[in-house]
Short mmCIF file of N, CA, C and O in Angstrom, two decimals:
data_model
loop_
_atom_site.label_atom_id
_atom_site.label_comp_id
_atom_site.label_asym_id
_atom_site.label_seq_id
_atom_site.Cartn_x
_atom_site.Cartn_y
_atom_site.Cartn_z
N MET A 905 79.17 62.05 -3.16
CA MET A 905 79.66 61.88 -2.26
C MET A 905 79.79 60.54 -1.72
O MET A 905 78.65 59.20 -1.68
N THR A 906 80.35 60.29 -1.19
CA THR A 906 80.60 58.45 -0.48
C THR A 906 80.75 58.35 0.86
O THR A 906 81.78 59.22 1.42
N LYS A 907 80.32 57.90 1.74
CA LYS A 907 80.22 57.65 3.17
C LYS A 907 80.44 56.22 3.44
O LYS A 907 79.45 55.40 3.48
N ASN A 908 81.22 56.07 5.10
CA ASN A 908 80.93 54.87 5.03
C ASN A 908 80.80 54.74 6.98
O ASN A 908 80.55 55.87 7.11
N TYR A 909 79.77 53.73 7.08
CA TYR A 909 79.36 53.15 8.34
C TYR A 909 79.53 51.91 9.01
O TYR A 909 79.29 51.13 8.18
N GLN A 910 80.01 52.46 9.86
CA GLN A 910 79.79 50.93 10.56
C GLN A 910 78.56 50.19 11.20
O GLN A 910 77.74 50.89 12.15
N VAL A 911 78.18 49.47 10.97
CA VAL A 911 76.77 48.97 11.49
C VAL A 911 76.94 47.78 12.11
O VAL A 911 78.05 46.53 11.86
N SER A 912 76.26 47.47 13.82
CA SER A 912 76.26 46.69 14.52
C SER A 912 74.80 45.38 13.68
O SER A 912 74.50 45.94 13.90
N GLY A 913 75.50 44.08 14.35
CA GLY A 913 74.00 42.51 14.00
C GLY A 913 74.19 42.12 12.56
O GLY A 913 73.62 41.07 12.71
N MET A 914 74.56 43.05 11.52
CA MET A 914 74.29 42.36 10.18
C MET A 914 75.40 40.69 10.52
O MET A 914 76.57 40.74 10.89
N THR A 915 74.62 39.41 10.21
CA THR A 915 75.49 38.49 10.41
C THR A 915 75.01 37.05 8.73
O THR A 915 76.44 36.47 9.02
N CYS A 916 74.34 37.74 8.09
CA CYS A 916 73.91 37.30 7.00
C CYS A 916 73.91 37.89 5.83
O CYS A 916 73.89 39.02 5.83
N GLU A 917 73.73 37.53 4.69
CA GLU A 917 73.15 37.71 3.20
C GLU A 917 71.77 38.51 3.32
O GLU A 917 71.78 39.44 2.99
N HIS A 918 71.21 37.71 4.21
CA HIS A 918 69.37 38.37 4.59
C HIS A 918 69.73 39.39 5.09
O HIS A 918 69.11 40.74 4.68
N CYS A 919 70.88 39.78 6.13
CA CYS A 919 70.52 41.17 7.20
C CYS A 919 71.14 42.51 5.86
O CYS A 919 70.58 43.56 5.61
N ALA A 920 72.50 42.15 5.44
CA ALA A 920 73.06 42.95 4.10
C ALA A 920 71.84 43.18 3.40
O ALA A 920 71.82 44.61 2.69
N GLN A 921 70.71 42.41 2.59
CA GLN A 921 69.89 42.88 1.65
C GLN A 921 69.31 43.65 2.42
O GLN A 921 68.45 44.77 1.87
N SER A 922 68.74 43.31 3.91
CA SER A 922 67.84 44.81 4.48
C SER A 922 68.10 45.74 4.12
O SER A 922 67.59 46.26 4.25
N VAL A 923 69.88 45.93 4.77
CA VAL A 923 69.83 47.37 5.16
C VAL A 923 70.40 47.89 3.64
O VAL A 923 70.01 48.97 3.49
N THR A 924 70.39 46.78 3.04
CA THR A 924 70.35 47.66 1.35
C THR A 924 69.29 48.18 0.82
O THR A 924 69.07 49.53 0.36
N GLU A 925 67.91 47.51 1.14
CA GLU A 925 67.05 47.98 0.28
C GLU A 925 66.16 48.96 1.34
O GLU A 925 65.97 50.01 0.90
N GLU A 926 66.28 49.17 2.76
CA GLU A 926 66.46 50.64 3.60
C GLU A 926 66.92 51.41 2.98
O GLU A 926 66.57 52.56 2.81
N ILE A 927 68.02 51.26 2.86
CA ILE A 927 69.08 52.57 2.85
C ILE A 927 68.56 53.27 1.24
O ILE A 927 68.83 54.11 1.18
N SER A 928 68.16 52.12 -0.06
CA SER A 928 67.94 52.54 -1.05
C SER A 928 66.77 53.10 -1.15
O SER A 928 66.61 53.96 -2.51
N GLN A 929 66.14 53.08 -0.62
CA GLN A 929 64.59 54.29 -0.92
C GLN A 929 65.03 55.52 -0.12
O GLN A 929 64.28 56.48 -0.34
N ILE A 930 66.38 55.81 0.22
CA ILE A 930 66.15 57.28 0.56
C ILE A 930 66.63 58.14 -0.75
O ILE A 930 67.37 57.61 -1.31
N PRO A 931 65.78 59.34 -0.49
CA PRO A 931 66.54 60.06 -2.01
C PRO A 931 67.63 60.57 -1.74
O PRO A 931 67.86 60.91 -0.53
N GLY A 932 68.55 60.41 -3.01
CA GLY A 932 69.48 60.95 -2.95
C GLY A 932 70.76 59.54 -2.75
O GLY A 932 71.91 59.79 -3.02
N ALA A 933 70.73 58.55 -2.12
CA ALA A 933 71.52 56.70 -1.96
C ALA A 933 71.32 56.62 -3.18
O ALA A 933 70.52 56.28 -3.70
N GLN A 934 72.54 56.23 -4.14
CA GLN A 934 72.75 55.76 -5.13
C GLN A 934 72.64 54.03 -5.61
O GLN A 934 72.63 53.59 -5.83
N GLY A 935 74.04 54.28 -4.37
CA GLY A 935 74.42 53.23 -4.26
C GLY A 935 74.67 52.25 -2.50
O GLY A 935 74.86 53.56 -1.78
N VAL A 936 74.69 51.06 -2.54
CA VAL A 936 74.96 50.58 -1.54
C VAL A 936 75.58 49.28 -1.25
O VAL A 936 75.42 48.35 -2.12
N GLU A 937 77.01 49.77 -0.54
CA GLU A 937 77.38 48.18 -0.43
C GLU A 937 78.04 48.01 0.82
O GLU A 937 78.23 48.73 1.64
N VAL A 938 77.19 46.67 0.96
CA VAL A 938 77.72 45.78 2.37
C VAL A 938 78.86 44.91 2.34
O VAL A 938 78.37 44.10 1.10
N ASP A 939 79.66 45.48 3.58
CA ASP A 939 80.63 44.18 3.75
C ASP A 939 80.70 43.65 5.11
O ASP A 939 80.38 44.14 6.50
N LEU A 940 80.13 42.14 4.95
CA LEU A 940 79.67 41.67 6.31
C LEU A 940 80.97 40.96 7.46
O LEU A 940 80.05 41.57 8.72
N ALA A 941 81.49 41.24 6.59
CA ALA A 941 83.08 40.78 7.36
C ALA A 941 83.00 41.82 8.22
O ALA A 941 83.65 41.78 9.66
N SER A 942 83.18 42.76 7.73
CA SER A 942 83.63 44.09 9.04
C SER A 942 82.71 44.74 9.29
O SER A 942 83.09 45.87 10.13
N GLY A 943 81.23 44.56 9.17
CA GLY A 943 80.12 45.37 9.05
C GLY A 943 80.14 46.64 8.69
O GLY A 943 79.23 47.68 9.25
N ARG A 944 80.64 47.02 7.55
CA ARG A 944 81.14 48.18 7.15
C ARG A 944 79.97 48.44 5.65
O ARG A 944 79.58 47.39 5.39
N VAL A 945 79.16 49.52 5.62
CA VAL A 945 78.48 50.09 4.85
C VAL A 945 78.64 51.58 4.27
O VAL A 945 79.00 52.05 4.75
N THR A 946 78.92 51.11 2.94
CA THR A 946 79.45 51.90 2.40
C THR A 946 78.14 52.96 1.04
O THR A 946 77.98 51.81 0.65
N VAL A 947 77.77 54.00 1.12
CA VAL A 947 76.63 54.48 0.65
C VAL A 947 77.09 55.76 0.06
O VAL A 947 78.07 56.43 0.09
N THR A 948 77.03 55.46 -1.22
CA THR A 948 77.25 56.57 -2.57
C THR A 948 75.96 57.22 -3.29
O THR A 948 74.74 57.15 -2.96
N GLY A 949 76.70 58.70 -2.73
CA GLY A 949 75.28 59.53 -4.18
C GLY A 949 75.06 60.90 -3.23
O GLY A 949 76.48 61.63 -3.17
N GLU A 950 74.45 61.56 -3.54
CA GLU A 950 73.89 63.02 -3.05
C GLU A 950 72.96 63.44 -2.14
O GLU A 950 71.75 62.71 -2.14
N ASP A 951 72.92 64.39 -1.22
CA ASP A 951 72.44 65.02 -0.31
C ASP A 951 71.87 63.77 0.39
O ASP A 951 69.98 64.34 0.44
N PHE A 952 72.32 63.07 0.80
CA PHE A 952 71.54 62.42 2.28
C PHE A 952 72.58 63.00 3.13
O PHE A 952 73.59 63.03 3.84
N SER A 953 71.44 62.34 4.83
CA SER A 953 72.46 62.68 5.52
C SER A 953 72.47 61.77 6.52
O SER A 953 71.94 60.51 6.33
N ASP A 954 73.31 61.64 7.46
CA ASP A 954 73.87 60.73 8.58
C ASP A 954 72.42 60.51 8.68
O ASP A 954 72.70 58.98 9.73
N ALA A 955 71.56 61.19 9.49
CA ALA A 955 70.52 60.93 10.34
C ALA A 955 69.67 60.02 9.57
O ALA A 955 69.09 58.97 9.87
N ASP A 956 69.73 60.31 8.07
CA ASP A 956 68.46 59.24 7.52
C ASP A 956 69.38 58.16 6.90
O ASP A 956 68.74 57.33 7.14
N ILE A 957 70.79 57.49 6.64
CA ILE A 957 70.94 56.30 6.97
C ILE A 957 70.53 55.47 8.10
O ILE A 957 70.25 54.60 8.39
N THR A 958 70.97 56.59 9.38
CA THR A 958 71.00 55.90 10.90
C THR A 958 69.61 55.12 11.16
O THR A 958 69.42 54.51 11.03
N ALA A 959 68.39 55.98 10.25
CA ALA A 959 67.12 56.01 10.60
C ALA A 959 66.55 54.36 9.46
O ALA A 959 65.94 53.62 10.31
N ALA A 960 67.70 54.66 8.50
CA ALA A 960 67.19 53.56 7.18
C ALA A 960 67.38 52.34 8.17
O ALA A 960 66.91 51.15 7.83
N VAL A 961 68.82 51.89 8.79
CA VAL A 961 69.29 51.37 9.41
C VAL A 961 68.60 50.43 10.36
O VAL A 961 68.45 49.22 10.79
N GLU A 962 68.43 51.31 11.00
CA GLU A 962 67.45 51.19 12.27
C GLU A 962 65.98 50.40 11.80
O GLU A 962 65.34 49.39 12.67
N GLU A 963 65.24 51.26 11.35
CA GLU A 963 64.29 50.83 10.08
C GLU A 963 65.03 49.18 9.49
O GLU A 963 63.39 47.80 10.31
N ALA A 964 65.75 48.64 9.28
CA ALA A 964 65.83 47.28 8.70
C ALA A 964 66.45 45.78 10.15
O ALA A 964 66.63 45.26 9.86
N GLY A 965 66.25 47.26 11.34
CA GLY A 965 66.75 45.99 12.83
C GLY A 965 68.10 46.31 13.17
O GLY A 965 68.47 44.95 14.25
N TYR A 966 68.78 46.88 12.64
CA TYR A 966 70.27 47.03 13.38
C TYR A 966 70.55 48.32 13.69
O TYR A 966 69.74 49.34 13.63
N SER A 967 72.21 48.86 14.09
CA SER A 967 72.45 49.95 14.63
C SER A 967 73.68 50.94 13.52
O SER A 967 74.84 49.66 13.55
N VAL A 968 73.82 51.97 13.72
CA VAL A 968 74.73 52.48 13.24
C VAL A 968 75.47 52.70 14.44
O VAL A 968 75.49 53.53 14.99
N VAL A 969 76.54 51.99 14.44
CA VAL A 969 77.76 52.15 15.44
C VAL A 969 78.55 53.37 15.76
O VAL A 969 78.29 54.18 16.33
N ALA A 970 79.04 53.89 13.86
CA ALA A 970 79.53 55.15 13.83
C ALA A 970 79.45 55.68 12.74
O ALA A 970 80.00 54.41 11.63
N PRO A 971 79.25 56.87 11.99
CA PRO A 971 80.02 57.04 10.73
C PRO A 971 81.27 56.75 10.59
O PRO A 971 82.04 57.24 11.99
N GLU A 972 81.80 56.87 9.73
CA GLU A 972 83.45 56.93 9.62
C GLU A 972 83.76 58.04 8.95
O GLU A 972 83.34 57.84 7.53
#
């Protein structure tokens, strides 16, 4: 499955790396792609939930505005 999330607060490559690192630790999340310009984070894999992604993004210090 592939899901997109709108994340606020990311402004640089370090931000993108932090979010990618946290999401990558979720069991079932196999790929993470961050588009800094739009704030969109695309997650691919199996058996991950919106709550898992939101918690990982918050752990990195950012907020999920909404799943898309």
